PDB file of C-alpha atoms in Angstrom:
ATOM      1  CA  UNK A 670      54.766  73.036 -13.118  1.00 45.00           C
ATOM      2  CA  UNK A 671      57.244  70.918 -15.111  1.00 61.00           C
ATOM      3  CA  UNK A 672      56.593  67.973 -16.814  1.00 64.00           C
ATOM      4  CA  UNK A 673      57.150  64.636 -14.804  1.00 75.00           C
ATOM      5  CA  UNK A 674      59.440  62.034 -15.682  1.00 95.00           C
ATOM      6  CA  UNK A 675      57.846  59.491 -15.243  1.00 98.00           C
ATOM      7  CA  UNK A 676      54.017  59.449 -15.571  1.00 98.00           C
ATOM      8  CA  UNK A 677      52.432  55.945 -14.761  1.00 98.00           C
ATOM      9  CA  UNK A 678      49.130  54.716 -16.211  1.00 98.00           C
ATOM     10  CA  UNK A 679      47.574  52.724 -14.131  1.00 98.00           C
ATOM     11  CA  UNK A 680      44.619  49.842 -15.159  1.00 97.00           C
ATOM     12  CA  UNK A 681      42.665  48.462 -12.296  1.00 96.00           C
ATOM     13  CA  UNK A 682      39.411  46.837 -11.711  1.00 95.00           C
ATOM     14  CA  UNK A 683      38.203  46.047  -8.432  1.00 95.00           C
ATOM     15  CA  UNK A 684      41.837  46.201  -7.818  1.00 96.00           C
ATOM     16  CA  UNK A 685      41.892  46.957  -3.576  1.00 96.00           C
ATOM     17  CA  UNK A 686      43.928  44.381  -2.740  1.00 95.00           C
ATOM     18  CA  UNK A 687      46.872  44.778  -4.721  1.00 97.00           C
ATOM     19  CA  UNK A 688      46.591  48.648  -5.611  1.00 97.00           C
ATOM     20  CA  UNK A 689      48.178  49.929  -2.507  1.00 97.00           C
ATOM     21  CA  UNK A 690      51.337  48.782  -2.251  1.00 98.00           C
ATOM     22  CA  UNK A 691      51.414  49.314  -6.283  1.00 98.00           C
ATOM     23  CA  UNK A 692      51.277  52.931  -5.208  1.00 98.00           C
ATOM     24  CA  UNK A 693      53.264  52.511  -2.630  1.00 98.00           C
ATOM     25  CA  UNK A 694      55.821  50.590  -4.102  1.00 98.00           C
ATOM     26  CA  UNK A 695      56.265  53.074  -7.023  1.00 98.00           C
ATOM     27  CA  UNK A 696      56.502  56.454  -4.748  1.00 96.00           C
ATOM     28  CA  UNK A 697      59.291  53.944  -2.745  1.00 97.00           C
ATOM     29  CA  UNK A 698      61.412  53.739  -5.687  1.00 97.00           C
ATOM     30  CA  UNK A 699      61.672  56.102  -7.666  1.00 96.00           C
ATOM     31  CA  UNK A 700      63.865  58.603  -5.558  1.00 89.00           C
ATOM     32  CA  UNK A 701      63.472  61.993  -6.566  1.00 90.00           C
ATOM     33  CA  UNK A 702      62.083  61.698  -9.900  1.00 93.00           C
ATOM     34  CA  UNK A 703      59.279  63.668 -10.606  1.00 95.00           C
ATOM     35  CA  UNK A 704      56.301  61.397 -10.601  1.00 96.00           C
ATOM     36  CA  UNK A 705      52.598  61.531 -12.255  1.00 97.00           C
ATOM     37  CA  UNK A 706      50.446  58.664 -11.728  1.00 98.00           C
ATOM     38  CA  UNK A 707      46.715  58.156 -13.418  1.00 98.00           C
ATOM     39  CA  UNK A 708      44.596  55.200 -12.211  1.00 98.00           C
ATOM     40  CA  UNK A 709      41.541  54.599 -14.713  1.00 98.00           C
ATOM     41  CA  UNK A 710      39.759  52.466 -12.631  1.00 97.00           C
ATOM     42  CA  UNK A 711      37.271  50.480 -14.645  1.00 96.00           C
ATOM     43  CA  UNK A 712      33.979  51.106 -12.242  1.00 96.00           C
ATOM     44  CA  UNK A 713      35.292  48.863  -9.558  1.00 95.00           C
ATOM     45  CA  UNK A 714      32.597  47.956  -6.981  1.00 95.00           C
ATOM     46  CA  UNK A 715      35.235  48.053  -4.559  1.00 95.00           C
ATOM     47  CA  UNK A 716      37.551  50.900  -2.889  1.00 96.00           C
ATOM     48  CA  UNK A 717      40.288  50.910  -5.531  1.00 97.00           C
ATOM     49  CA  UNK A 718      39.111  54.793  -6.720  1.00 98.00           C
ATOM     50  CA  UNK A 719      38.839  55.662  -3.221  1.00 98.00           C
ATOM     51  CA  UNK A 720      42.415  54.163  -2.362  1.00 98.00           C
ATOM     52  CA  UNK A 721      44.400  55.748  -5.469  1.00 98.00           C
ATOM     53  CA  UNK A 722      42.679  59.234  -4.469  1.00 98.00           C
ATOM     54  CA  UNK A 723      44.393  58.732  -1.163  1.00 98.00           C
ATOM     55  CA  UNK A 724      47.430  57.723  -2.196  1.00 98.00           C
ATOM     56  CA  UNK A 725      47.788  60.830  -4.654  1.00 97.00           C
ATOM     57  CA  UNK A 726      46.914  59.874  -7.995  1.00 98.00           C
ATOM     58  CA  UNK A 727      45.270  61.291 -10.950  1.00 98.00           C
ATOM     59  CA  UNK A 728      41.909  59.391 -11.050  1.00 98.00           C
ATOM     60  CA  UNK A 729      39.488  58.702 -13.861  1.00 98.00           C
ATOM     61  CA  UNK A 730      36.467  56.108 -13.629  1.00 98.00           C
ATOM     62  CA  UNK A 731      34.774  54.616 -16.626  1.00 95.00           C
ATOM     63  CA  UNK A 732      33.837  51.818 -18.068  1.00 96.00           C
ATOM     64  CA  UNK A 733      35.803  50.802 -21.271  1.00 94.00           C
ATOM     65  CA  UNK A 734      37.798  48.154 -22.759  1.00 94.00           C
ATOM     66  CA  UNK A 735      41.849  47.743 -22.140  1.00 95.00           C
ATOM     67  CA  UNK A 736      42.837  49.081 -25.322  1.00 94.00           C
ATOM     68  CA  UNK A 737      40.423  51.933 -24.564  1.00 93.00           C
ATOM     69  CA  UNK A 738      41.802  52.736 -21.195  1.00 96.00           C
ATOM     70  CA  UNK A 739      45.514  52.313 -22.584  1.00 97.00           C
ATOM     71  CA  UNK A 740      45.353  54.258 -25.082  1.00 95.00           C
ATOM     72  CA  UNK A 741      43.187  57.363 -22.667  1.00 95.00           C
ATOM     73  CA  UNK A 742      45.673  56.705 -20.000  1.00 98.00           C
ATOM     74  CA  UNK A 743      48.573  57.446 -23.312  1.00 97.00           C
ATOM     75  CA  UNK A 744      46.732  60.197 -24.350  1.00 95.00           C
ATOM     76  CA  UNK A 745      47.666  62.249 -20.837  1.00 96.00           C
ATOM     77  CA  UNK A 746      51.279  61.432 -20.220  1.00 97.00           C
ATOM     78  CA  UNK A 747      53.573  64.631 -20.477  1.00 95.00           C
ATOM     79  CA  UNK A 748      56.422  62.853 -19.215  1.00 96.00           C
ATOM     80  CA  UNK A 749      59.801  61.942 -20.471  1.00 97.00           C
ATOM     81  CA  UNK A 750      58.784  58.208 -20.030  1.00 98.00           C
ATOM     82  CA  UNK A 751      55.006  56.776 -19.964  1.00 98.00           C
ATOM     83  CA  UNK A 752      55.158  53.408 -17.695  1.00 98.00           C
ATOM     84  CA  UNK A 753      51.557  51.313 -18.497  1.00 98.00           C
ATOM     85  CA  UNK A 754      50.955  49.042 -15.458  1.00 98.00           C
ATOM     86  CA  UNK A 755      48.593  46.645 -13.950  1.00 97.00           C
ATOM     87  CA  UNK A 756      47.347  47.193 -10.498  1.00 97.00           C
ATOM     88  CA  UNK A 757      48.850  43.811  -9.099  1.00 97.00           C
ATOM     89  CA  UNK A 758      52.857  44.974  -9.832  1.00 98.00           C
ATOM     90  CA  UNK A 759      54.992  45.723  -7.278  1.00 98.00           C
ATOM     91  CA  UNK A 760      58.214  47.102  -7.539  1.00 98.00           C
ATOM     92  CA  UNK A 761      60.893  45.820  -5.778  1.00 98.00           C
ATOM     93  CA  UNK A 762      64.356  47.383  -6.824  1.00 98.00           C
ATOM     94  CA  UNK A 763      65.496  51.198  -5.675  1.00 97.00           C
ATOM     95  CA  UNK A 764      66.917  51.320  -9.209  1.00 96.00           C
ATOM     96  CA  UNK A 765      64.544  49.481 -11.617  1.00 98.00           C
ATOM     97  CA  UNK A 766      64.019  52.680 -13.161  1.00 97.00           C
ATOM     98  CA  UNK A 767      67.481  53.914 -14.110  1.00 96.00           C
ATOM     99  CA  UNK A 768      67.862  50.181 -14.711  1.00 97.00           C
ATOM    100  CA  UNK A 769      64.899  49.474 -17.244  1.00 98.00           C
ATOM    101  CA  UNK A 770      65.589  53.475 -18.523  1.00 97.00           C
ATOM    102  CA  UNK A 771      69.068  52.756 -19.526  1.00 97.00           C
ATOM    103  CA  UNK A 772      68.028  50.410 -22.085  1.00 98.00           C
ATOM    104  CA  UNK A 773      65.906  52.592 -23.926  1.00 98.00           C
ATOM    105  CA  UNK A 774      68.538  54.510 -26.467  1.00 96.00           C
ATOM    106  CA  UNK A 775      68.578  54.725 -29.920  1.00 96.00           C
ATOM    107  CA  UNK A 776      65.779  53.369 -31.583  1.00 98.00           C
ATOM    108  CA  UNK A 777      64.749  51.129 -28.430  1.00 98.00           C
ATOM    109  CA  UNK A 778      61.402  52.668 -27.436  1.00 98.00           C
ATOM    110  CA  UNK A 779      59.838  49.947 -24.705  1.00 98.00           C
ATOM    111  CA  UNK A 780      61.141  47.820 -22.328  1.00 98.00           C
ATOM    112  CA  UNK A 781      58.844  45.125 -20.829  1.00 98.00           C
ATOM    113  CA  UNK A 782      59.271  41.457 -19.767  1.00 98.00           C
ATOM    114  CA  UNK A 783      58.349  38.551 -22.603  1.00 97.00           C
ATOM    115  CA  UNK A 784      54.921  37.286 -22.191  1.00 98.00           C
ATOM    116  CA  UNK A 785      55.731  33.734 -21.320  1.00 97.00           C
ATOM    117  CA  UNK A 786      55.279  33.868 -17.873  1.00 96.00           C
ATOM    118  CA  UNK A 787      51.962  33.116 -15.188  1.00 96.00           C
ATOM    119  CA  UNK A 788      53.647  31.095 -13.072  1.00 96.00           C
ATOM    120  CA  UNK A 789      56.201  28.514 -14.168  1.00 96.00           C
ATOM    121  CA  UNK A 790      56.172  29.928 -18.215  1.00 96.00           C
ATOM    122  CA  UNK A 791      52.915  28.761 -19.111  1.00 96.00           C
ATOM    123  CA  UNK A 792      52.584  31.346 -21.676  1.00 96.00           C
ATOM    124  CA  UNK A 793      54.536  29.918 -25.266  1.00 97.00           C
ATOM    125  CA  UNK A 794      51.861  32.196 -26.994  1.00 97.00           C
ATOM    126  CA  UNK A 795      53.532  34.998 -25.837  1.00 97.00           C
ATOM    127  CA  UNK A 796      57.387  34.318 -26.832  1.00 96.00           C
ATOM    128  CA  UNK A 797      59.104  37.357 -28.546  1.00 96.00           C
ATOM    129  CA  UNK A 798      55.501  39.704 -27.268  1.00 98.00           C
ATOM    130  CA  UNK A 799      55.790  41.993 -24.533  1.00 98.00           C
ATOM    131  CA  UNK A 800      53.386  41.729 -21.503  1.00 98.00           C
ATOM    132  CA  UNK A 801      50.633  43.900 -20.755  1.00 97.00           C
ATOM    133  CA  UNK A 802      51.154  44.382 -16.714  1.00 97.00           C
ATOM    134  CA  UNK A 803      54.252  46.711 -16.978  1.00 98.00           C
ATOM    135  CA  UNK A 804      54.795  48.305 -20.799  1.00 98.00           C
ATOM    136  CA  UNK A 805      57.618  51.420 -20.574  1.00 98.00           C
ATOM    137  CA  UNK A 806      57.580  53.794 -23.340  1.00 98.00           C
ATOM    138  CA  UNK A 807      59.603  56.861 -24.301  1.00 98.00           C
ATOM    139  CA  UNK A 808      57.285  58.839 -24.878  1.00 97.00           C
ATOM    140  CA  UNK A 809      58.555  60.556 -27.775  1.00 97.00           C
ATOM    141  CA  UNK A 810      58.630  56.713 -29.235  1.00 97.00           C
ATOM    142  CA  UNK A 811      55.272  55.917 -28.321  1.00 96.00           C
ATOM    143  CA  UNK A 812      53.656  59.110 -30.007  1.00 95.00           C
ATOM    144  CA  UNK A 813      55.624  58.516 -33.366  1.00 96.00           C
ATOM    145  CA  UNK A 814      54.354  55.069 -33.171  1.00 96.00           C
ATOM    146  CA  UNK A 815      50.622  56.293 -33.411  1.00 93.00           C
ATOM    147  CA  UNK A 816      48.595  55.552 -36.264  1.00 88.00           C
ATOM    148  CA  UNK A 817      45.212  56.474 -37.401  1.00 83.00           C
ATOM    149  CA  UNK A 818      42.784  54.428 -36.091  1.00 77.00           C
ATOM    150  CA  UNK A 819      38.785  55.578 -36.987  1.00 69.00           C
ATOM    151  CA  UNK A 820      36.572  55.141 -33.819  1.00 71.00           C
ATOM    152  CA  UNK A 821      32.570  56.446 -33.635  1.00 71.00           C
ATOM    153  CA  UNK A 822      31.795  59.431 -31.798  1.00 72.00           C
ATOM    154  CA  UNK A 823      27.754  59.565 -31.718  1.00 73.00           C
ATOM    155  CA  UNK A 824      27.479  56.952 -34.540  1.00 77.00           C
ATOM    156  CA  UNK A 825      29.688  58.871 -37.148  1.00 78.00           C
ATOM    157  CA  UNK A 826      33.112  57.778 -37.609  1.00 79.00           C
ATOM    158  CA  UNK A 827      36.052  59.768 -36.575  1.00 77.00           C
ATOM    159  CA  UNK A 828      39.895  59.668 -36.970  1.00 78.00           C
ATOM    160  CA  UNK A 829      41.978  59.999 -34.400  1.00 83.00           C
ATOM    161  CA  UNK A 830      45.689  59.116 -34.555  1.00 88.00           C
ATOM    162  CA  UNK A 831      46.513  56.722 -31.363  1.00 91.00           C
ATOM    163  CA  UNK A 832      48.936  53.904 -30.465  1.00 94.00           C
ATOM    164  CA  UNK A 833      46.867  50.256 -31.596  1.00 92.00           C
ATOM    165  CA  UNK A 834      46.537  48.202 -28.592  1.00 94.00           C
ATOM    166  CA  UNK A 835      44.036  46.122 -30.221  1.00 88.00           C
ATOM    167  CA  UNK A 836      46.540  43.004 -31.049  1.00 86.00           C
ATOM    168  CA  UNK A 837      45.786  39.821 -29.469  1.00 91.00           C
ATOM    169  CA  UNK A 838      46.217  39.748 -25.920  1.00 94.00           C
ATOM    170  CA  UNK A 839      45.791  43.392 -26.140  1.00 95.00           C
ATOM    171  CA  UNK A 840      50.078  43.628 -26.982  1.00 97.00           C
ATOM    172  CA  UNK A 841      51.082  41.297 -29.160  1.00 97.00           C
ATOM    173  CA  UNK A 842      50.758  43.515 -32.337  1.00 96.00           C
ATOM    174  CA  UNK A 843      53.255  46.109 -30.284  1.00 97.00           C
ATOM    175  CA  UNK A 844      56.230  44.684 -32.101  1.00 97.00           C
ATOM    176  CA  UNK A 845      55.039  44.991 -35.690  1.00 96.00           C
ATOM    177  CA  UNK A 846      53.821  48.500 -34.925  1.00 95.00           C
ATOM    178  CA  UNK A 847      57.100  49.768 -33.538  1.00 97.00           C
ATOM    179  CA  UNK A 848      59.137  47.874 -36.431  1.00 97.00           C
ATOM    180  CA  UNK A 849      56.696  49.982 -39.091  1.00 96.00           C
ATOM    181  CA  UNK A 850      58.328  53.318 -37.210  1.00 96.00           C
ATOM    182  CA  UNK A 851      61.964  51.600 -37.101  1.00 98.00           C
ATOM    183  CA  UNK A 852      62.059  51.186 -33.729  1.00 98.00           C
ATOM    184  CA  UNK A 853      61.797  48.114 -31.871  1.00 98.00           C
ATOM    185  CA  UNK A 854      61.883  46.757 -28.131  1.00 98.00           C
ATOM    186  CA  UNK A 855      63.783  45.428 -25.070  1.00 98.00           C
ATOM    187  CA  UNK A 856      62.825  41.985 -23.457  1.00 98.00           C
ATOM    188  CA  UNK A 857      62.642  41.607 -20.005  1.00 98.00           C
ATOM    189  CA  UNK A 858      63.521  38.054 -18.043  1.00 96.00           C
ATOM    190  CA  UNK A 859      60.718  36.510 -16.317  1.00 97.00           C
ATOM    191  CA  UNK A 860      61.324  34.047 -13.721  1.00 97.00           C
ATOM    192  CA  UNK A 861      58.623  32.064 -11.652  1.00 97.00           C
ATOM    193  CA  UNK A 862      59.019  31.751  -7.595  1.00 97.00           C
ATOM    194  CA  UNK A 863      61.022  29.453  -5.592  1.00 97.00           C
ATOM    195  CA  UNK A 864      59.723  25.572  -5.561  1.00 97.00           C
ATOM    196  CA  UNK A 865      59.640  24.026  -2.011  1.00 97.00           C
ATOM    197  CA  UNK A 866      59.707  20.845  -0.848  1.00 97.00           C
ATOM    198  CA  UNK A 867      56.361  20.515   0.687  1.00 97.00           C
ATOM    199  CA  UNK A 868      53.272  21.593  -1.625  1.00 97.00           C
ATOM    200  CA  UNK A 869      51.361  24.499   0.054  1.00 97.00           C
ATOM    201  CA  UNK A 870      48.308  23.789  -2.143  1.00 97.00           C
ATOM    202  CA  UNK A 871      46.633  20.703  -2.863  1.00 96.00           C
ATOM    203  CA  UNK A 872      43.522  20.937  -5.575  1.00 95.00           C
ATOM    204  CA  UNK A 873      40.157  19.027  -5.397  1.00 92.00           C
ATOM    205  CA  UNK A 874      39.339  16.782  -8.139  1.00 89.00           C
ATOM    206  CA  UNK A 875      37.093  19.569  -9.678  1.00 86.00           C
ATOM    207  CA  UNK A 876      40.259  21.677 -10.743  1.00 89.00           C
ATOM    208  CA  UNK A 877      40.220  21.747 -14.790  1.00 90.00           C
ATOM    209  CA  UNK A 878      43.686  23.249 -14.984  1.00 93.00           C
ATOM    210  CA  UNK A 879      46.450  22.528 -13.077  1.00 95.00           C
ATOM    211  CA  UNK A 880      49.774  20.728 -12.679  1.00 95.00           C
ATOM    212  CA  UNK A 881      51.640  19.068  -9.740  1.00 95.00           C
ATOM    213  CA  UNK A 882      54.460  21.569 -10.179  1.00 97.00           C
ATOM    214  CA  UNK A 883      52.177  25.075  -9.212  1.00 97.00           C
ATOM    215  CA  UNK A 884      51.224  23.880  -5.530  1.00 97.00           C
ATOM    216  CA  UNK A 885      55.089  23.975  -4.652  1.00 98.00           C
ATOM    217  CA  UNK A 886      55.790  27.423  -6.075  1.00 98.00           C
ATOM    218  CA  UNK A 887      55.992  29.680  -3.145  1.00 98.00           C
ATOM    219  CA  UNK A 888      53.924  32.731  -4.839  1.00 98.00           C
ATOM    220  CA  UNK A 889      51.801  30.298  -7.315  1.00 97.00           C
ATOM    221  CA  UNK A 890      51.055  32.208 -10.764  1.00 97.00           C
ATOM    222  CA  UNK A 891      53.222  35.116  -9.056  1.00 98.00           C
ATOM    223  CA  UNK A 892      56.592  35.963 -11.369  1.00 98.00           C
ATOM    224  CA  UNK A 893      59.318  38.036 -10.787  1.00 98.00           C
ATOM    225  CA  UNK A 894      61.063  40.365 -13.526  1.00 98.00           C
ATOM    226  CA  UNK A 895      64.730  41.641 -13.949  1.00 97.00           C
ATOM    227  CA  UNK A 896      67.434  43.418 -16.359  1.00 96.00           C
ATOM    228  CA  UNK A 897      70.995  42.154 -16.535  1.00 94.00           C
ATOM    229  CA  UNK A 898      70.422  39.749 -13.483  1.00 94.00           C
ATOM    230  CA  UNK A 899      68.847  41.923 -11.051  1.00 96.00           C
ATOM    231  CA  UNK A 900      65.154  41.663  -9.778  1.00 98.00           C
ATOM    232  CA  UNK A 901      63.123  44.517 -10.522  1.00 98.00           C
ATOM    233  CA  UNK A 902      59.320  43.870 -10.030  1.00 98.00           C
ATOM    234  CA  UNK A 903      56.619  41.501  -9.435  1.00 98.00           C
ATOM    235  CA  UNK A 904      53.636  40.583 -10.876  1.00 98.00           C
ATOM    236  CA  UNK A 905      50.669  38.524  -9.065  1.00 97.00           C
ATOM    237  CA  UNK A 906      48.410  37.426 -12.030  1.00 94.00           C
ATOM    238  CA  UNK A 907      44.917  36.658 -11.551  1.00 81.00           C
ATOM    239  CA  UNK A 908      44.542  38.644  -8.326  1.00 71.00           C
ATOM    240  CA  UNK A 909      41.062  39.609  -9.613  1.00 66.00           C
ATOM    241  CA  UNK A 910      39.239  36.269  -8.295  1.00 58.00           C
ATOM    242  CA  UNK A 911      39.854  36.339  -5.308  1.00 54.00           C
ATOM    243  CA  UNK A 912      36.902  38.095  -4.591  1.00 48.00           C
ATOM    244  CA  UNK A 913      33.800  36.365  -3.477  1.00 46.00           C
ATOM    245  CA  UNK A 914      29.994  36.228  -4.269  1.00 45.00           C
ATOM    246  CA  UNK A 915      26.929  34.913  -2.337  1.00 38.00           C
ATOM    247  CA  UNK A 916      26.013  31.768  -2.629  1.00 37.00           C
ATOM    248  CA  UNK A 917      22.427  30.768  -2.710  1.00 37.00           C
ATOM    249  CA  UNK A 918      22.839  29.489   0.911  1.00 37.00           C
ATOM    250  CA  UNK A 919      23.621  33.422   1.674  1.00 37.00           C
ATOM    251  CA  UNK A 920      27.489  31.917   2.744  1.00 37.00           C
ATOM    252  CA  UNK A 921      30.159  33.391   0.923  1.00 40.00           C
ATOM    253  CA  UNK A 922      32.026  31.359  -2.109  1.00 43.00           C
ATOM    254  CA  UNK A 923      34.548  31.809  -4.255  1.00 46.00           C
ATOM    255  CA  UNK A 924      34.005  33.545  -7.771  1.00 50.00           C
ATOM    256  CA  UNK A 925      35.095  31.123 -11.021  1.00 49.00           C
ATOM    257  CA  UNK A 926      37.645  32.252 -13.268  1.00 42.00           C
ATOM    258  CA  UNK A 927      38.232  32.370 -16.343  1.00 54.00           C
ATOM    259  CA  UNK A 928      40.494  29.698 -16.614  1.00 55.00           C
ATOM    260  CA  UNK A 929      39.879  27.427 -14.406  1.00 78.00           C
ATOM    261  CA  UNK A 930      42.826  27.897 -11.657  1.00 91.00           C
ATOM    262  CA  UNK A 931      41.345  26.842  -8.425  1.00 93.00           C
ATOM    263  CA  UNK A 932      40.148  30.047  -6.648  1.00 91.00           C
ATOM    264  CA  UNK A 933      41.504  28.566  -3.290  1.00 93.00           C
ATOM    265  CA  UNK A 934      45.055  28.611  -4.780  1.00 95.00           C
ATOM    266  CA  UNK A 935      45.267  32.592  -6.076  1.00 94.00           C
ATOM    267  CA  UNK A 936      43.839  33.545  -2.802  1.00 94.00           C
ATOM    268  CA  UNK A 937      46.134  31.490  -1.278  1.00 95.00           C
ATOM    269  CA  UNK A 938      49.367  32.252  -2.939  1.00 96.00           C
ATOM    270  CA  UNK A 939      48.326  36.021  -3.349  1.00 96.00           C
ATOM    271  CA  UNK A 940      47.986  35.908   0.607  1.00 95.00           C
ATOM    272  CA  UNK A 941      51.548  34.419   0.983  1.00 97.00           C
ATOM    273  CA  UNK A 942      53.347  36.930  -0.834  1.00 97.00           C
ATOM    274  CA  UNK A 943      51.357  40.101   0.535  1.00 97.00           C
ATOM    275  CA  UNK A 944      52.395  38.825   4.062  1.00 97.00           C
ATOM    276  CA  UNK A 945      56.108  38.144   3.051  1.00 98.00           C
ATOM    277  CA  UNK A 946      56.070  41.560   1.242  1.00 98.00           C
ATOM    278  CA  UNK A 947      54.747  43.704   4.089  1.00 97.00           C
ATOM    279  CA  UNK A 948      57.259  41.649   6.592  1.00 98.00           C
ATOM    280  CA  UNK A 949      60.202  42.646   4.319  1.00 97.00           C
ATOM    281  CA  UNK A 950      60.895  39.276   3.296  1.00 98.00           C
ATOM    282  CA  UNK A 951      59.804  38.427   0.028  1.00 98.00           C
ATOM    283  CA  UNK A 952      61.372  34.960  -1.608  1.00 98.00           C
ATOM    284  CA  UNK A 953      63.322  36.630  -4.646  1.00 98.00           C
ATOM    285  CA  UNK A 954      64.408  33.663  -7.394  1.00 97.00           C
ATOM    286  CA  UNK A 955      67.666  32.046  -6.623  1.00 95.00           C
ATOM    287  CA  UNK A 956      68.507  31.003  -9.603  1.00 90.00           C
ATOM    288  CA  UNK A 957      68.639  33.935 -12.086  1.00 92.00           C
ATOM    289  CA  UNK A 958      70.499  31.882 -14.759  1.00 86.00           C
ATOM    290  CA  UNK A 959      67.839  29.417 -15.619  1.00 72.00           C
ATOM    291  CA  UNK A 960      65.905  29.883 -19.223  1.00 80.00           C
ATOM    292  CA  UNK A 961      63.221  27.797 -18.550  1.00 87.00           C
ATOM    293  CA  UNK A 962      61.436  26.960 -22.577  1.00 92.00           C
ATOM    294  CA  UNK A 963      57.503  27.837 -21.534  1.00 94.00           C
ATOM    295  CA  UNK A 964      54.748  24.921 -21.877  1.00 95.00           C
ATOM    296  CA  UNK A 965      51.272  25.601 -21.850  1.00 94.00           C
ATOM    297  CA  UNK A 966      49.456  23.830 -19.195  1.00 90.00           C
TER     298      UNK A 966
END
């Protein structure tokens, strides 16, 4: 069999939601390039294995840390170009592929959007850092890039030479390790979702972090992603808690997060785009031009 072009690593954790049209969205648009996709699924207590089995991916299941399951799911690629991706990405454009591809020449190695987004650019920790949900790599980049990192195997310590995801926020050391190589990266644009008039989502007065701004965004903490001025993916954020627990009244209730968004809004935001996206109508950005400066909330 010949190598793929394009093999995708996959990162998901009770991922069901999301991970199908991920899968289906990436077997939509890439044409006829040969395609491998691996899902490490993290020991989801949901159907996300179950669902990338059926949809034709390579699946492994264990329990591990990001950097651990990035640099496993690097480990296996054989293709031309390794793509790292969340399980809440969906790709939009036929030709965000020969798109994001094109810029990676010379001693470009990655293209991936700057990590300011979640939402209206909430992220100024992340300027000039690429973003963990979609990372792609030539792969011949990536495995010069590799450095020897000493892990324990039964206690002892052991060498092993492997891209370092271990930066903060699991990528933000991904510059500094491709400029020790002399290579370096490609930005993506990030854009946040149209505002409406009329806010969709209205907070009680327990919510510890919001702003007036995020109940008008049609897809919330959603952003959108593009090259030269054309769309090429989206990326939810914070899909994950949506799920629900008991409560002790045995009535289901929503599951905190980490930081503090109201559960109420991701689910409902994360609702509004699924439905737009499987009626063909998602809300792209109008206004590609804007270069909004990020402000933590």
């Amino acid at each position: 069999m010949n190598d793929p072009d394009l093999y995708v690593g996959i990162t998901s954790w009770n991922s069901a939601l999301f991970l199908p049209h991920c899968l289906d969205s990436l077997r939509r648009t890439t044409g006829s390039a040969r395609l491998h996709i691996c899902v490490l699924d993290n020991d989801s207590s949901d159907a996300s294995a179950a669902i990338a089995r059926d949809h034709g991916a390579e699946v492994l299941v264990r329990r591990c840390t990001q950097p651990e399951a990035l640099q496993e799911l690097v480990r296996r690629s054989q293709g031309a170009y390794t793509l790292l991706l969340h399980a809440d990405v969906i790709l939009l454009a036929p030709d965000w592929l020969q798109r994001c591809t094109a810029k990676l020449s010379g001693n470009t190695v990655l293209i991936s959007p700057e990590d300011i987004g979640c939402g209206p650019l909430t992220r100024p920790f992340g300027a000039g850092m690429p973003e963990s949900s979609f990372l792609l790599f030539t792969t011949e980049g990536l495995r010069r890039s590799r450095r020897l990192i000493w892990k324990r195997r039964l206690r002892i310590p052991v060498p092993r030479r492997e891209f370092d995801f271990s930066g903060g926020h699991v990528t933000h050391n991904i510059p500094t390790r491709l400029a020790e190589r002399g290579f370096n990266w490609h930005p993506m644009n990030v854009y946040a979702s149209n505002a409406e008039p009329e806010a969709f989502f209205t907070p009680g007065p327990d919510a510890t972090l919001w702003s007036e701004e995020l109940g008008h965004l049609r897809y919330g903490l959603g952003n959108f992603y593009g090259v030269d001025g054309q769309i090429t993916h989206y990326h939810n954020w914070y899909d994950r808690v949506i799920t629900t627990k008991t409560g002790p009244a045995g009535a289901p209730s929503p599951q905190r997060p980490r930081r503090e968004f109201p559960p109420a809004f991701i689910n409902a935001y994360s609702q509004r785009f699924l439905a737009d996206y499987q009626a063909g109508r998602v809300d792209l950005p109008r206004d590609l031009s804007s270069r909004r400066v990020p402000v933590a909330l």
